[in-house]
Amino acid sequence: MPNPISRTRVLEQSRRAPAAWALAWALAIACLLIAPLAHAATLPDAPATALPAEEGYRLWLRYVPVAGEWLARYRAGATELVGAGTSPTLRAAHAELVRGLTGLLGTAPQPSRQVTRDGAIVFGTPGTSPLVRRLPLDLRPAGAEGYLIRTVTIEGHSATVIAANTDIGVLYGAFGFLRLLQTRQPIGHLDIATSPKISRRVLDHWDNLNGTVERGYAGDSLWKWESLPQYLSPRYTDYARACASIGINGAVLDNVNASPFILTPLYLRKIAALAGVLRPYGIRVYLSVPFSEPVSLGKLKSADPLDPRVQAWWSAKVAEIYRDIPDFGGLLMKANSEGQPGPGDYGRTQAQGANLLARALAPHGGIVMWRAFVYTTGGHSEDRARQAYDTFKPLDGKFADNVLVQVKNGPIDFQPREPFHPLFGAMPHTHLMLELQITKEYLGQRTSMVYLGPLFEEALRADTWARGAGSTVARVTDGSLYGERLTAIAGVANTGSERNWTGSIFNQANWYAFGRLAWNPDLAAREIATEWVAMTFTSDPRFLAPVVKLMMGSREAAVDYMTPLGLAGQMAAGTHFGPGPWVAPARGTPPDWSSTYYSRPGASGIGFDRTATGSDAIAQYSPHVAAQWGNLATCPDDLLLWFHHLPWDYRMRSGRTLWDSLVRHYDRGVEWVKQARATWGTLAPYVDAQRYRLTADYLAIEEQDAQWWRDASIAYFQSISHLPLPAGSAPPPDTLAHYEAFCIPYVEGSPGPNPACPPADVTVPR
Ligand code: GCV
């Protein structure tokens, strides 16, 4: 489906006066020549001068004054604000419109009960606003959470109506309207109807009750458990605003490696207080819980899902939660995975475990999000990529109707690139939800620029072929492939206590992109980046075009300098930061916690044979996909070594050998970061000094890290391939021993120190 905002733009433009129309098109074409933009701002703002320093706290909701020709247009389209209704959500919508319009236009819109002049903004539902009720609007496309934004005539005056069936739809519409101004879209002739395609759009916080965040690279937890429930930090409201602005409607507050304290009355009071802050913004609270809770908290002898005492315990506990949090969303479970307890401990299946919770939640309308991320039970050390499918596929149709099986985008673990998870499309009788990782555990963590929009887009657009062409992961997730109504998507959050929320300014874009794609999985990553840059920085094409280009290339660059050609799992053990391609299976740890398990380098070549001659994991995909990826003539280069073990001198389609191609990718990744730094260096005039500096310094770090990745990886693989580097590729400046010895003991967000980093080995990088 085309993006409604783009559609609106076209509509608006076709009605514009001819002179302005020609000018606008000339400018738009100029912008498009610089870079292909989804939304080319047709009128530049006045040139930036010395901009006041910003720390990034306001995210994409900065509402900085509009300048140039847009100001007059927008002022004319936002003269008065006409809203009725007193619910907390409508009050939030009103407050946001006042805040946004005041910031953008320099003056607050006049509050009014009636439309008294052109340019009024009317907002509400038919139930709360007599004006909305009287308008001939078809609100069916808005559904339960969507909205219409339409240019209408009321009492002879031109007005914009933001209308929805529900209060939360109005709030989303308020943010949608402000986004039009923030991205410099025309607002004279609007005809927007939008509603989310996925019903539960959830952030999974891996926040621990001790205030740390697993795989968090932005400081401590947002939730200040000690001071809850009495103190409600204003950050909670700002978090809710940010989430609502992109349509996120759920938050799992705690880590999937859950603490048994989470369901104690002490914490439930705190959680209820947080739920109270998030509620007006349409955000339901969910919790991760340990499967063994009936034992650790309930003092029962077992947590066996078939034990009636266990069932009664969960029912009572869930009822207790709903007494304090009537709109509680449900429970998230990581079971029998990475040492977590689960139904397997009692000889029960994952479905029996999930249904235990489902039965307790069903009377209250709650859901279970049951993770498919299992790989420690039942063996399968020969190929971890197979295990989730082998465990869950036989259980298709056995999960209760309020269970969603939560599946990571790829079969291993949020790698820079993975093929889509084979469970997508393979469980037609089970609700599946997609889990993406917004925090960049394997993609440079805090400091890399990596914009995840292209990764998310790639995951959503992947075609499972389960029901022929077009059976994409997006269609599985939004329920349209198998006609499901209960649909969900989760993103592992990247938020923390840092003033800029996400550790870097560019990491904010990943939170934004997740929300926008959760609302509409068909949006394009480039279009989202364009919106985000316009809102977070400026819509000036001299800044916007090069920055969108940087963002769009940033993920592929990281793939290049970390794990090109389908490699995976080459990071340092434990911390997952920096290269560790030489990490071999260690005694006492699973073999798949090493790098060589995935790359399988040796005299015979490199890569993991997942075809019929190897682990045959490829057979878990539909025949069409398996045939394409299994055949060397049609397997895409970027998944080559994921599925195939190939000799170093294998001839690629490019004509290069595999070895040369590998080296070229590492080089290309480093080169990209160098260029990115240079480009950013030219953009200082368009961004305040504080955000400019932070980004410039982080890019410098990324360049150093990319070089480290490239040099260390080449040094290691060359020690096995024994091949010369291709012409023009510089040899790594240090010996392999040097790279192997250099390690970082502690990394933010890691549960423990790097196991491969004894104090005696810690050196200073050159
Ligand atoms: C929360 C990976 C991460 C773990 C994470 C796990 C999961 O293994 O490294 O930190 O645990 O995924 O998704 O459960």
Tab-separated table of C-alpha atoms in Angstrom, residues 79-80 109-112 114-121 154-159:
chain	number	residue	atom	x	y	z
A	79	THR	CA	-4.791	29.612	13.370
A	80	GLU	CA	-6.963	28.134	16.089
A	109	PRO	CA	-2.750	28.614	18.286
A	110	GLN	CA	-5.848	30.319	19.675
A	111	PRO	CA	-8.024	27.956	21.688
A	112	SER	CA	-11.579	28.010	20.439
A	114	GLN	CA	-15.998	26.845	17.288
A	115	VAL	CA	-14.385	27.313	13.932
A	116	THR	CA	-14.274	31.082	13.564
A	117	ARG	CA	-11.682	31.544	10.833
A	118	ASP	CA	-9.733	29.807	8.095
A	119	GLY	CA	-6.913	27.579	9.280
A	120	ALA	CA	-8.639	26.057	12.294
A	121	ILE	CA	-7.478	22.675	13.514
A	154	ILE	CA	-16.686	24.165	8.477
A	155	GLU	CA	-18.973	27.171	8.798
A	156	GLY	CA	-17.562	28.456	5.523
A	157	HIS	CA	-13.999	28.253	6.784
A	158	SER	CA	-11.221	26.000	5.635
A	159	ALA	CA	-10.100	23.762	8.481
